[in-house]
Amino acid sequence: MSRFIFLTFNGLSFGAVYAALALALVLIWRTTRVLNFAQGAMAVATAYVALSVSDWTGSYWIGFGAALAAGFVLGAVVERVAFRGADRMPPLNTIVIGVGLLILIEAVMGMLYGSANRGFPAAYSTRAYSVGSTALFSKQDVFTVGSVLVLMLVIAVLLTRTPQGLRMRAAAFAPEVARLLGVRVGRLLTLGWALSGLVGALAAMLVIPTGLGLFPQAMDGVFILGFTGAVVGGLESPVGAVVGGVLTGLALSYASGYIGSDITPLAALVLLVVVLLLRPTGLFSGSQVRRV
Amino acid sequence: MTELLEVEGLCAGYGAAPVLHDVDLRLAPGTITAVLGANGAGKTTLLRTLSGLLRPSAGRIDLTGRDLIGLPVERRVMLGVAHVPEGRGVIGELTVQENLRLGGLWRKGAGARRETDAAIAEVYDLFEPLARRRGYHGHQLSGGERQMLALGRALVARPKFLLLDEPSLGLAPVVAASIMALLRTLRDASGMAVLLVEQNVHSALAIADEGVVVSLGRVVARGKAADLQADEGLRHAYLGF
C-alpha cells in the first residue's frame, strides 16, 4: 500500500507537468489546428533563459519569472513569424514548420550553451516527506502540483470569466463570426500562442530539475508524454488536457513502479491505444465534427 | 434624403474569379432594401464585401461619408456595420447570454459595459424566448431561436447598417413571417438601414422599401419594392414567379 501511495503522488507530480504541456498544445490546437511540435524545444529555450538570468542576478526566482516571461514572448513571436495564417495552411505545412522550428531552436541552444547536460536547481527540496517508512511527496512535488493548479485556475478564469476570454473562445470556435462582431482574431491568436508558451515554460521549469537536466533536447521525451495527455483528453478540451496529462503521469508512475522503468514508454502507448479504442476522439472531446 | 450608404462601381470576387461587376447601391437611413436574384447571382458576395470579409478589386463604399475601403471588418463594426451571415453564425458552444455579450464587446471605455447590458436587456424584451433560455448553449436552440439570437446579437451593437443574409432560411413559415415583420418594427424604431438578402422574394418585397435585382454579379433592376413586385417581365426573367 505504501508503494501505491508513493507512486500515486509521484504520478500526480509528473502528471501535472504533462498536463501543463498538454494544455499548451491544446490552447494552440483549438484555435489554429496546429500541433506545435516545437513546444518542447521552446520550453527548453526558456529554461536556458532562466539559467542565464539566475546566473546574472543570483536569484533563482527572478530566473523563474524570466523563463515564464520568455515563454510568453517566444510564443507570440513564433505565432507572428512562423505560424501566422496557419489556420489556412494545409496540415502538412504546419507540421513541417513545427519540426523545422524544433530543429532550429535545439540547434541554436546547442550553439549558445553546448549540448552537455547541465544541472538545473529545483525551486524546493526534492527529498520526499515520509510517514513511517512510507515516502510520500517532496516540497518540489507540492510546488509542481500547486503551481500548475494555480496557472490552470488563472487560465480557466481568463477564458470563462473575462471579456478577453469570451473573445478568445469566440475566435477559437468561429473566427469569421467573431470578426463580424468586432473581435480582432489575429491578436487573440497571438495571445493564445503567448499563453501556450508561458504554460510550456512552466512545465520546463518544473520537470527539468527533477533529474532530467538541461540540454537542448531535454523536453523531447516530455513533449511526447504531454502530447499523449492531450490526445487522451481529446485535443479540443483544456479540461481534457489536464485530465489526460494527469492520467498519463499516473499510468507511467504505476507502470514504472510495478513493472519496471524500461516499460514506461510502452505504458504511454498502451494508455493511448486503450483510450483511442474506447473513445477515438479522446475522453473530453464532445464531437467528431471538425471546424472547416 | 441623405444617404447612409453609397456604393459605386464595386467589383469583387474570389481569387481570379470575379463575381461582382460595377455594383452601385444607395441606402437611406430607416429603409429596408431587398437584394434579390438567383443562386450564384452574387448576393452573399455583395454582403461579404460590404462588411469587409471580402476585399473588393475596385469601387467605393461610403458609410455616412466615411470611406470603408481598406478598413478591416473589426473597424467597420465600430462604425456601425453589422452582418448576420447566412447560416446565422450563432456560436453553438457559447450560451445565449455569451453570444449576446459578444455583440457588444467592440465597445471601449467607461460606460461600455452599461450600454451593452442595456442593449442586451432590450433584446430580451424583444425576443422573450431568448430571455427564458439565456443559459442555454447556442446548439440547444431551435432554428427560430437561433435566428432570434443572431439578429439580437447584431442589435446589441446598435448598428446603423444591418446586413442580413437569408434570415428565413430553414425556418417554419410562421416563424419566418414573424422575423420579417420584426424587421419592419426594428427599422421604424431604430432608423437603421437594412440590406436584406432573401430567397423568398414575396416576403422580402412585402417588407422592403426598395429592391435591387442582381444577376451574374450585376444589378439589373432597382426600384420601389412594390414596383418590382408589379413588374411582370422582371418577375419572369429574374425572380422566378
PDB file of C-alpha atoms in Angstrom, chain A:
ATOM      1  CA  MET A   1       0.000   0.000   0.000  1.00  0.00           C
ATOM      2  CA  SER A   2       2.794   2.441   0.861  1.00  0.00           C
ATOM      3  CA  ARG A   3       4.309   1.819  -2.555  1.00  0.00           C
ATOM      4  CA  PHE A   4       0.969   2.575  -4.179  1.00  0.00           C
ATOM      5  CA  ILE A   5       0.682   5.861  -2.270  1.00  0.00           C
ATOM      6  CA  PHE A   6       4.198   6.895  -3.231  1.00  0.00           C
ATOM      7  CA  LEU A   7       3.614   6.027  -6.874  1.00  0.00           C
ATOM      8  CA  THR A   8       0.350   7.949  -6.856  1.00  0.00           C
ATOM      9  CA  PHE A   9       1.983  11.111  -5.534  1.00  0.00           C
ATOM     10  CA  ASN A  10       4.855  10.664  -7.961  1.00  0.00           C
ATOM     11  CA  GLY A  11       2.398  10.194 -10.814  1.00  0.00           C
ATOM     12  CA  LEU A  12       0.426  13.272  -9.826  1.00  0.00           C
ATOM     13  CA  SER A  13       3.576  15.375  -9.748  1.00  0.00           C
ATOM     14  CA  PHE A  14       4.760  14.300 -13.195  1.00  0.00           C
ATOM     15  CA  GLY A  15       1.168  14.258 -14.415  1.00  0.00           C
ATOM     16  CA  ALA A  16       0.868  17.942 -13.527  1.00  0.00           C
ATOM     17  CA  VAL A  17       3.816  18.654 -15.824  1.00  0.00           C
ATOM     18  CA  TYR A  18       2.360  16.582 -18.647  1.00  0.00           C
ATOM     19  CA  ALA A  19      -0.968  18.322 -18.056  1.00  0.00           C
ATOM     20  CA  ALA A  20       0.690  21.710 -18.421  1.00  0.00           C
ATOM     21  CA  LEU A  21       2.363  20.686 -21.649  1.00  0.00           C
ATOM     22  CA  ALA A  22      -0.861  19.128 -22.906  1.00  0.00           C
ATOM     23  CA  LEU A  23      -2.699  22.341 -22.093  1.00  0.00           C
ATOM     24  CA  ALA A  24      -0.088  24.316 -24.017  1.00  0.00           C
ATOM     25  CA  LEU A  25      -0.690  22.104 -27.040  1.00  0.00           C
ATOM     26  CA  VAL A  26      -4.478  22.270 -26.748  1.00  0.00           C
ATOM     27  CA  LEU A  27      -4.535  26.072 -26.408  1.00  0.00           C
ATOM     28  CA  ILE A  28      -2.959  26.274 -29.854  1.00  0.00           C
ATOM     29  CA  TRP A  29      -4.685  23.315 -31.465  1.00  0.00           C
ATOM     30  CA  ARG A  30      -8.212  24.512 -30.795  1.00  0.00           C
ATOM     31  CA  THR A  31      -7.597  27.955 -32.273  1.00  0.00           C
ATOM     32  CA  THR A  32      -5.342  27.208 -35.235  1.00  0.00           C
ATOM     33  CA  ARG A  33      -5.402  23.426 -35.788  1.00  0.00           C
ATOM     34  CA  VAL A  34      -1.647  23.421 -35.390  1.00  0.00           C
ATOM     35  CA  LEU A  35       0.090  20.744 -33.374  1.00  0.00           C
ATOM     36  CA  ASN A  36       3.154  22.626 -32.254  1.00  0.00           C
ATOM     37  CA  PHE A  37       5.974  20.108 -32.465  1.00  0.00           C
ATOM     38  CA  ALA A  38       8.369  22.823 -31.302  1.00  0.00           C
ATOM     39  CA  GLN A  39       6.565  23.242 -27.957  1.00  0.00           C
ATOM     40  CA  GLY A  40       9.138  21.212 -26.043  1.00  0.00           C
ATOM     41  CA  ALA A  41      12.104  22.963 -27.640  1.00  0.00           C
ATOM     42  CA  MET A  42      10.542  26.358 -26.947  1.00  0.00           C
ATOM     43  CA  ALA A  43      10.131  25.343 -23.313  1.00  0.00           C
ATOM     44  CA  VAL A  44      13.795  24.296 -23.102  1.00  0.00           C
ATOM     45  CA  ALA A  45      14.825  27.663 -24.541  1.00  0.00           C
ATOM     46  CA  THR A  46      13.003  29.402 -21.710  1.00  0.00           C
ATOM     47  CA  ALA A  47      14.801  27.208 -19.170  1.00  0.00           C
ATOM     48  CA  TYR A  48      18.103  28.376 -20.662  1.00  0.00           C
ATOM     49  CA  VAL A  49      16.862  31.947 -20.257  1.00  0.00           C
ATOM     50  CA  ALA A  50      16.155  31.149 -16.600  1.00  0.00           C
ATOM     51  CA  LEU A  51      19.648  29.728 -16.207  1.00  0.00           C
ATOM     52  CA  SER A  52      21.270  32.830 -17.712  1.00  0.00           C
ATOM     53  CA  VAL A  53      19.157  35.279 -15.729  1.00  0.00           C
ATOM     54  CA  SER A  54      19.662  33.364 -12.470  1.00  0.00           C
ATOM     55  CA  ASP A  55      23.425  33.303 -13.044  1.00  0.00           C
ATOM     56  CA  TRP A  56      23.407  37.009 -13.807  1.00  0.00           C
ATOM     57  CA  THR A  57      21.168  38.151 -10.952  1.00  0.00           C
ATOM     58  CA  GLY A  58      21.959  35.457  -8.443  1.00  0.00           C
ATOM     59  CA  SER A  59      18.242  34.941  -7.852  1.00  0.00           C
ATOM     60  CA  TYR A  60      16.511  31.702  -8.703  1.00  0.00           C
ATOM     61  CA  TRP A  61      13.078  33.329  -8.658  1.00  0.00           C
ATOM     62  CA  ILE A  62      13.991  36.170 -10.996  1.00  0.00           C
ATOM     63  CA  GLY A  63      15.237  33.486 -13.370  1.00  0.00           C
ATOM     64  CA  PHE A  64      11.981  31.591 -12.893  1.00  0.00           C
ATOM     65  CA  GLY A  65       9.931  34.675 -13.699  1.00  0.00           C
ATOM     66  CA  ALA A  66      12.165  35.439 -16.682  1.00  0.00           C
ATOM     67  CA  ALA A  67      11.510  31.951 -18.032  1.00  0.00           C
ATOM     68  CA  LEU A  68       7.747  32.473 -17.864  1.00  0.00           C
ATOM     69  CA  ALA A  69       8.035  35.900 -19.468  1.00  0.00           C
ATOM     70  CA  ALA A  70      10.327  34.489 -22.155  1.00  0.00           C
ATOM     71  CA  GLY A  71       7.817  31.711 -22.821  1.00  0.00           C
ATOM     72  CA  PHE A  72       5.048  34.284 -23.241  1.00  0.00           C
ATOM     73  CA  VAL A  73       7.106  36.409 -25.634  1.00  0.00           C
ATOM     74  CA  LEU A  74       8.515  33.428 -27.539  1.00  0.00           C
ATOM     75  CA  GLY A  75       5.028  32.014 -28.063  1.00  0.00           C
ATOM     76  CA  ALA A  76       3.833  35.319 -29.509  1.00  0.00           C
ATOM     77  CA  VAL A  77       6.904  35.698 -31.724  1.00  0.00           C
ATOM     78  CA  VAL A  78       6.634  32.143 -33.036  1.00  0.00           C
ATOM     79  CA  GLU A  79       2.999  32.734 -33.968  1.00  0.00           C
ATOM     80  CA  ARG A  80       3.738  36.032 -35.689  1.00  0.00           C
ATOM     81  CA  VAL A  81       6.833  34.860 -37.532  1.00  0.00           C
ATOM     82  CA  ALA A  82       6.295  31.180 -38.246  1.00  0.00           C
ATOM     83  CA  PHE A  83       2.621  30.313 -37.917  1.00  0.00           C
ATOM     84  CA  ARG A  84       0.647  33.412 -38.974  1.00  0.00           C
ATOM     85  CA  GLY A  85      -2.127  32.195 -41.262  1.00  0.00           C
ATOM     86  CA  ALA A  86      -1.578  28.600 -40.173  1.00  0.00           C
ATOM     87  CA  ASP A  87      -5.324  28.009 -39.947  1.00  0.00           C
ATOM     88  CA  ARG A  88      -5.455  28.382 -43.726  1.00  0.00           C
ATOM     89  CA  MET A  89      -2.417  26.186 -44.432  1.00  0.00           C
ATOM     90  CA  PRO A  90      -2.542  22.511 -45.332  1.00  0.00           C
ATOM     91  CA  PRO A  91      -1.806  20.410 -42.207  1.00  0.00           C
ATOM     92  CA  LEU A  92       1.440  19.098 -43.659  1.00  0.00           C
ATOM     93  CA  ASN A  93       2.835  22.637 -43.944  1.00  0.00           C
ATOM     94  CA  THR A  94       2.279  23.318 -40.274  1.00  0.00           C
ATOM     95  CA  ILE A  95       3.918  20.029 -39.337  1.00  0.00           C
ATOM     96  CA  VAL A  96       6.961  20.878 -41.453  1.00  0.00           C
ATOM     97  CA  ILE A  97       7.160  24.353 -39.899  1.00  0.00           C
ATOM     98  CA  GLY A  98       6.859  22.880 -36.403  1.00  0.00           C
ATOM     99  CA  VAL A  99       9.534  20.263 -36.937  1.00  0.00           C
ATOM    100  CA  GLY A 100      11.777  22.814 -38.639  1.00  0.00           C
ATOM    101  CA  LEU A 101      11.370  25.158 -35.697  1.00  0.00           C
ATOM    102  CA  LEU A 102      12.145  22.329 -33.275  1.00  0.00           C
ATOM    103  CA  ILE A 103      15.410  21.596 -35.095  1.00  0.00           C
ATOM    104  CA  LEU A 104      16.271  25.305 -35.334  1.00  0.00           C
ATOM    105  CA  ILE A 105      15.682  26.052 -31.645  1.00  0.00           C
ATOM    106  CA  GLU A 106      17.589  22.990 -30.482  1.00  0.00           C
ATOM    107  CA  ALA A 107      20.476  23.843 -32.816  1.00  0.00           C
ATOM    108  CA  VAL A 108      20.627  27.451 -31.613  1.00  0.00           C
ATOM    109  CA  MET A 109      20.520  26.319 -27.963  1.00  0.00           C
ATOM    110  CA  GLY A 110      23.339  23.877 -28.735  1.00  0.00           C
ATOM    111  CA  MET A 111      25.432  26.624 -30.294  1.00  0.00           C
ATOM    112  CA  LEU A 112      24.827  29.057 -27.441  1.00  0.00           C
ATOM    113  CA  TYR A 113      25.031  26.733 -24.453  1.00  0.00           C
ATOM    114  CA  GLY A 114      26.555  23.487 -25.737  1.00  0.00           C
ATOM    115  CA  SER A 115      24.939  20.095 -25.750  1.00  0.00           C
ATOM    116  CA  ALA A 116      26.162  18.938 -22.346  1.00  0.00           C
ATOM    117  CA  ASN A 117      23.598  18.141 -19.686  1.00  0.00           C
ATOM    118  CA  ARG A 118      23.711  20.959 -17.159  1.00  0.00           C
ATOM    119  CA  GLY A 119      22.413  20.548 -13.681  1.00  0.00           C
ATOM    120  CA  PHE A 120      19.420  22.735 -13.009  1.00  0.00           C
ATOM    121  CA  PRO A 121      18.337  23.502  -9.468  1.00  0.00           C
ATOM    122  CA  ALA A 122      14.845  22.799  -8.228  1.00  0.00           C
ATOM    123  CA  ALA A 123      12.867  25.522  -6.506  1.00  0.00           C
ATOM    124  CA  TYR A 124      12.429  23.373  -3.416  1.00  0.00           C
ATOM    125  CA  SER A 125      13.830  20.199  -1.930  1.00  0.00           C
ATOM    126  CA  THR A 126      13.201  17.046  -3.929  1.00  0.00           C
ATOM    127  CA  ARG A 127      13.587  14.871  -0.824  1.00  0.00           C
ATOM    128  CA  ALA A 128      10.303  13.153  -0.154  1.00  0.00           C
ATOM    129  CA  TYR A 129       8.481  13.525   3.147  1.00  0.00           C
ATOM    130  CA  SER A 130       7.937  10.182   4.800  1.00  0.00           C
ATOM    131  CA  VAL A 131       5.291   8.862   7.130  1.00  0.00           C
ATOM    132  CA  GLY A 132       6.883   5.931   8.933  1.00  0.00           C
ATOM    133  CA  SER A 133       8.753   4.076   6.249  1.00  0.00           C
ATOM    134  CA  THR A 134       6.449   5.340   3.501  1.00  0.00           C
ATOM    135  CA  ALA A 135       7.901   8.035   1.252  1.00  0.00           C
ATOM    136  CA  LEU A 136       5.126  10.347   0.098  1.00  0.00           C
ATOM    137  CA  PHE A 137       5.982  13.558  -1.699  1.00  0.00           C
ATOM    138  CA  SER A 138       8.590  16.264  -1.702  1.00  0.00           C
ATOM    139  CA  LYS A 139       8.263  20.025  -1.355  1.00  0.00           C
ATOM    140  CA  GLN A 140       9.089  20.246  -5.056  1.00  0.00           C
ATOM    141  CA  ASP A 141       6.161  17.893  -5.815  1.00  0.00           C
ATOM    142  CA  VAL A 142       3.819  20.151  -3.863  1.00  0.00           C
ATOM    143  CA  PHE A 143       5.183  23.185  -5.677  1.00  0.00           C
ATOM    144  CA  THR A 144       4.800  21.425  -9.028  1.00  0.00           C
ATOM    145  CA  VAL A 145       1.187  20.397  -8.492  1.00  0.00           C
ATOM    146  CA  GLY A 146       0.301  23.680  -6.786  1.00  0.00           C
ATOM    147  CA  SER A 147       1.792  25.963  -9.429  1.00  0.00           C
ATOM    148  CA  VAL A 148       0.208  24.016 -12.274  1.00  0.00           C
ATOM    149  CA  LEU A 149      -3.141  24.117 -10.467  1.00  0.00           C
ATOM    150  CA  VAL A 150      -2.880  27.865  -9.902  1.00  0.00           C
ATOM    151  CA  LEU A 151      -1.922  28.510 -13.519  1.00  0.00           C
ATOM    152  CA  MET A 152      -4.776  26.377 -14.773  1.00  0.00           C
ATOM    153  CA  LEU A 153      -7.189  28.168 -12.489  1.00  0.00           C
ATOM    154  CA  VAL A 154      -5.962  31.521 -13.797  1.00  0.00           C
ATOM    155  CA  ILE A 155      -6.395  30.354 -17.401  1.00  0.00           C
ATOM    156  CA  ALA A 156      -9.836  28.935 -16.629  1.00  0.00           C
ATOM    157  CA  VAL A 157     -10.913  32.254 -15.078  1.00  0.00           C
ATOM    158  CA  LEU A 158      -9.439  34.163 -18.009  1.00  0.00           C
ATOM    159  CA  LEU A 159     -11.286  32.044 -20.550  1.00  0.00           C
ATOM    160  CA  THR A 160     -14.641  31.813 -18.806  1.00  0.00           C
ATOM    161  CA  ARG A 161     -14.998  34.965 -16.709  1.00  0.00           C
ATOM    162  CA  THR A 162     -13.438  37.814 -18.657  1.00  0.00           C
ATOM    163  CA  PRO A 163     -14.364  39.681 -21.867  1.00  0.00           C
ATOM    164  CA  GLN A 164     -10.978  38.765 -23.315  1.00  0.00           C
ATOM    165  CA  GLY A 165     -11.647  35.098 -22.585  1.00  0.00           C
ATOM    166  CA  LEU A 166     -15.036  35.341 -24.287  1.00  0.00           C
ATOM    167  CA  ARG A 167     -13.352  36.882 -27.322  1.00  0.00           C
ATOM    168  CA  MET A 168     -10.736  34.110 -27.285  1.00  0.00           C
ATOM    169  CA  ARG A 169     -13.368  31.384 -27.177  1.00  0.00           C
ATOM    170  CA  ALA A 170     -15.376  33.038 -29.938  1.00  0.00           C
ATOM    171  CA  ALA A 171     -12.239  33.342 -32.062  1.00  0.00           C
ATOM    172  CA  ALA A 172     -11.473  29.667 -31.470  1.00  0.00           C
ATOM    173  CA  PHE A 173     -14.971  28.372 -32.216  1.00  0.00           C
ATOM    174  CA  ALA A 174     -15.964  30.658 -35.090  1.00  0.00           C
ATOM    175  CA  PRO A 175     -13.231  33.046 -36.234  1.00  0.00           C
ATOM    176  CA  GLU A 176     -15.187  34.595 -39.086  1.00  0.00           C
ATOM    177  CA  VAL A 177     -18.254  35.222 -36.942  1.00  0.00           C
ATOM    178  CA  ALA A 178     -16.003  36.646 -34.239  1.00  0.00           C
ATOM    179  CA  ARG A 179     -14.539  39.095 -36.759  1.00  0.00           C
ATOM    180  CA  LEU A 180     -18.041  40.151 -37.762  1.00  0.00           C
ATOM    181  CA  LEU A 181     -18.636  41.028 -34.115  1.00  0.00           C
ATOM    182  CA  GLY A 182     -15.560  43.221 -33.919  1.00  0.00           C
ATOM    183  CA  VAL A 183     -13.181  40.684 -32.387  1.00  0.00           C
ATOM    184  CA  ARG A 184      -9.583  41.096 -33.543  1.00  0.00           C
ATOM    185  CA  VAL A 185      -8.992  37.428 -34.123  1.00  0.00           C
ATOM    186  CA  GLY A 186      -5.357  37.785 -35.175  1.00  0.00           C
ATOM    187  CA  ARG A 187      -4.405  39.433 -31.877  1.00  0.00           C
ATOM    188  CA  LEU A 188      -6.195  36.751 -29.897  1.00  0.00           C
ATOM    189  CA  LEU A 189      -4.407  34.003 -31.768  1.00  0.00           C
ATOM    190  CA  THR A 190      -1.149  35.670 -30.774  1.00  0.00           C
ATOM    191  CA  LEU A 191      -2.337  35.844 -27.176  1.00  0.00           C
ATOM    192  CA  GLY A 192      -3.250  32.143 -27.272  1.00  0.00           C
ATOM    193  CA  TRP A 193       0.221  31.249 -28.511  1.00  0.00           C
ATOM    194  CA  ALA A 194       1.767  33.514 -25.879  1.00  0.00           C
ATOM    195  CA  LEU A 195      -0.194  31.800 -23.106  1.00  0.00           C
ATOM    196  CA  SER A 196       0.766  28.449 -24.519  1.00  0.00           C
ATOM    197  CA  GLY A 197       4.415  29.477 -24.469  1.00  0.00           C
ATOM    198  CA  LEU A 198       4.070  30.549 -20.840  1.00  0.00           C
ATOM    199  CA  VAL A 199       2.447  27.270 -19.815  1.00  0.00           C
ATOM    200  CA  GLY A 200       5.159  25.320 -21.660  1.00  0.00           C
ATOM    201  CA  ALA A 201       7.839  27.344 -19.885  1.00  0.00           C
ATOM    202  CA  LEU A 202       6.310  26.472 -16.526  1.00  0.00           C
ATOM    203  CA  ALA A 203       6.314  22.785 -17.482  1.00  0.00           C
ATOM    204  CA  ALA A 204      10.013  23.004 -18.344  1.00  0.00           C
ATOM    205  CA  MET A 205      10.880  24.828 -15.119  1.00  0.00           C
ATOM    206  CA  LEU A 206       9.103  22.139 -13.117  1.00  0.00           C
ATOM    207  CA  VAL A 207      10.313  18.999 -14.859  1.00  0.00           C
ATOM    208  CA  ILE A 208      13.903  19.817 -15.816  1.00  0.00           C
ATOM    209  CA  PRO A 209      15.137  19.995 -12.198  1.00  0.00           C
ATOM    210  CA  THR A 210      13.678  16.570 -11.363  1.00  0.00           C
ATOM    211  CA  GLY A 211      16.621  14.544 -12.661  1.00  0.00           C
ATOM    212  CA  LEU A 212      16.061  15.368 -16.312  1.00  0.00           C
ATOM    213  CA  GLY A 213      18.733  18.040 -16.539  1.00  0.00           C
ATOM    214  CA  LEU A 214      19.068  20.855 -19.031  1.00  0.00           C
ATOM    215  CA  PHE A 215      20.258  20.155 -22.559  1.00  0.00           C
ATOM    216  CA  PRO A 216      18.771  21.198 -25.917  1.00  0.00           C
ATOM    217  CA  GLN A 217      16.719  18.014 -26.382  1.00  0.00           C
ATOM    218  CA  ALA A 218      15.671  17.779 -22.722  1.00  0.00           C
ATOM    219  CA  MET A 219      11.951  18.163 -23.393  1.00  0.00           C
ATOM    220  CA  ASP A 220      11.661  15.901 -26.431  1.00  0.00           C
ATOM    221  CA  GLY A 221      10.529  12.908 -24.379  1.00  0.00           C
ATOM    222  CA  VAL A 222       8.348  15.038 -22.126  1.00  0.00           C
ATOM    223  CA  PHE A 223       6.709  16.534 -25.210  1.00  0.00           C
ATOM    224  CA  ILE A 224       5.689  13.049 -26.350  1.00  0.00           C
ATOM    225  CA  LEU A 225       4.078  12.408 -22.969  1.00  0.00           C
ATOM    226  CA  GLY A 226       2.371  15.816 -22.950  1.00  0.00           C
ATOM    227  CA  PHE A 227       1.100  15.062 -26.432  1.00  0.00           C
ATOM    228  CA  THR A 228      -0.167  11.697 -25.167  1.00  0.00           C
ATOM    229  CA  GLY A 229      -2.046  13.511 -22.414  1.00  0.00           C
ATOM    230  CA  ALA A 230      -3.536  15.978 -24.895  1.00  0.00           C
ATOM    231  CA  VAL A 231      -4.742  13.198 -27.215  1.00  0.00           C
ATOM    232  CA  VAL A 232      -6.104  11.134 -24.323  1.00  0.00           C
ATOM    233  CA  GLY A 233      -8.035  14.202 -23.160  1.00  0.00           C
ATOM    234  CA  GLY A 234      -9.363  14.907 -26.623  1.00  0.00           C
ATOM    235  CA  LEU A 235      -7.187  17.720 -28.061  1.00  0.00           C
ATOM    236  CA  GLU A 236     -10.173  20.096 -28.082  1.00  0.00           C
ATOM    237  CA  SER A 237     -10.662  20.433 -24.364  1.00  0.00           C
ATOM    238  CA  PRO A 238      -8.464  22.296 -21.870  1.00  0.00           C
ATOM    239  CA  VAL A 239     -10.054  20.250 -19.085  1.00  0.00           C
ATOM    240  CA  GLY A 240      -9.377  17.114 -21.100  1.00  0.00           C
ATOM    241  CA  ALA A 241      -5.733  18.126 -21.447  1.00  0.00           C
ATOM    242  CA  VAL A 242      -5.388  18.402 -17.691  1.00  0.00           C
ATOM    243  CA  VAL A 243      -7.116  15.090 -17.002  1.00  0.00           C
ATOM    244  CA  GLY A 244      -5.230  13.380 -19.840  1.00  0.00           C
ATOM    245  CA  GLY A 245      -1.916  14.698 -18.566  1.00  0.00           C
ATOM    246  CA  VAL A 246      -2.576  13.526 -15.024  1.00  0.00           C
ATOM    247  CA  LEU A 247      -3.740  10.110 -16.253  1.00  0.00           C
ATOM    248  CA  THR A 248      -0.562   9.790 -18.283  1.00  0.00           C
ATOM    249  CA  GLY A 249       1.534  10.670 -15.259  1.00  0.00           C
ATOM    250  CA  LEU A 250      -0.250   8.130 -13.087  1.00  0.00           C
ATOM    251  CA  ALA A 251      -0.102   5.393 -15.727  1.00  0.00           C
ATOM    252  CA  LEU A 252       3.618   5.899 -16.197  1.00  0.00           C
ATOM    253  CA  SER A 253       4.292   6.005 -12.489  1.00  0.00           C
ATOM    254  CA  TYR A 254       2.400   2.771 -11.796  1.00  0.00           C
ATOM    255  CA  ALA A 255       3.962   1.034 -14.785  1.00  0.00           C
ATOM    256  CA  SER A 256       7.425   2.133 -13.755  1.00  0.00           C
ATOM    257  CA  GLY A 257       6.874   1.195 -10.124  1.00  0.00           C
ATOM    258  CA  TYR A 258       5.169  -2.155 -10.533  1.00  0.00           C
ATOM    259  CA  ILE A 259       6.606  -3.474 -13.787  1.00  0.00           C
ATOM    260  CA  GLY A 260       9.865  -1.666 -14.356  1.00  0.00           C
ATOM    261  CA  SER A 261      11.162   1.646 -15.632  1.00  0.00           C
ATOM    262  CA  ASP A 262      12.064   0.085 -19.009  1.00  0.00           C
ATOM    263  CA  ILE A 263       8.389  -0.389 -19.669  1.00  0.00           C
ATOM    264  CA  THR A 264       7.452   3.277 -19.095  1.00  0.00           C
ATOM    265  CA  PRO A 265       7.276   4.435 -22.751  1.00  0.00           C
ATOM    266  CA  LEU A 266       5.180   1.377 -23.548  1.00  0.00           C
ATOM    267  CA  ALA A 267       2.731   2.332 -20.796  1.00  0.00           C
ATOM    268  CA  ALA A 268       2.091   5.654 -22.502  1.00  0.00           C
ATOM    269  CA  LEU A 269       1.457   3.843 -25.765  1.00  0.00           C
ATOM    270  CA  VAL A 270      -0.901   1.347 -24.103  1.00  0.00           C
ATOM    271  CA  LEU A 271      -2.833   4.180 -22.448  1.00  0.00           C
ATOM    272  CA  LEU A 272      -3.117   5.972 -25.769  1.00  0.00           C
ATOM    273  CA  VAL A 273      -4.268   2.870 -27.645  1.00  0.00           C
ATOM    274  CA  VAL A 274      -6.792   1.839 -24.985  1.00  0.00           C
ATOM    275  CA  VAL A 275      -8.367   5.291 -24.749  1.00  0.00           C
ATOM    276  CA  LEU A 276      -8.493   5.758 -28.517  1.00  0.00           C
ATOM    277  CA  LEU A 277     -10.016   2.310 -28.977  1.00  0.00           C
ATOM    278  CA  LEU A 278     -12.736   3.079 -26.452  1.00  0.00           C
ATOM    279  CA  ARG A 279     -13.204   6.703 -27.445  1.00  0.00           C
ATOM    280  CA  PRO A 280     -11.480   7.626 -30.693  1.00  0.00           C
ATOM    281  CA  THR A 281     -11.830  11.376 -30.194  1.00  0.00           C
ATOM    282  CA  GLY A 282     -10.443  11.311 -26.657  1.00  0.00           C
ATOM    283  CA  LEU A 283     -12.094  11.415 -23.262  1.00  0.00           C
ATOM    284  CA  PHE A 284     -13.378  15.002 -23.323  1.00  0.00           C
ATOM    285  CA  SER A 285     -13.986  15.649 -26.984  1.00  0.00           C
ATOM    286  CA  GLY A 286     -17.652  16.428 -27.401  1.00  0.00           C
ATOM    287  CA  SER A 287     -17.932  15.841 -31.120  1.00  0.00           C
ATOM    288  CA  GLN A 288     -16.146  14.457 -34.117  1.00  0.00           C
ATOM    289  CA  VAL A 289     -17.210  17.409 -36.240  1.00  0.00           C
ATOM    290  CA  ARG A 290     -14.241  19.401 -37.407  1.00  0.00           C
ATOM    291  CA  ARG A 291     -14.295  23.166 -37.870  1.00  0.00           C
ATOM    292  CA  VAL A 292     -13.863  23.971 -41.561  1.00  0.00           C
TER     293      VAL A 292
END
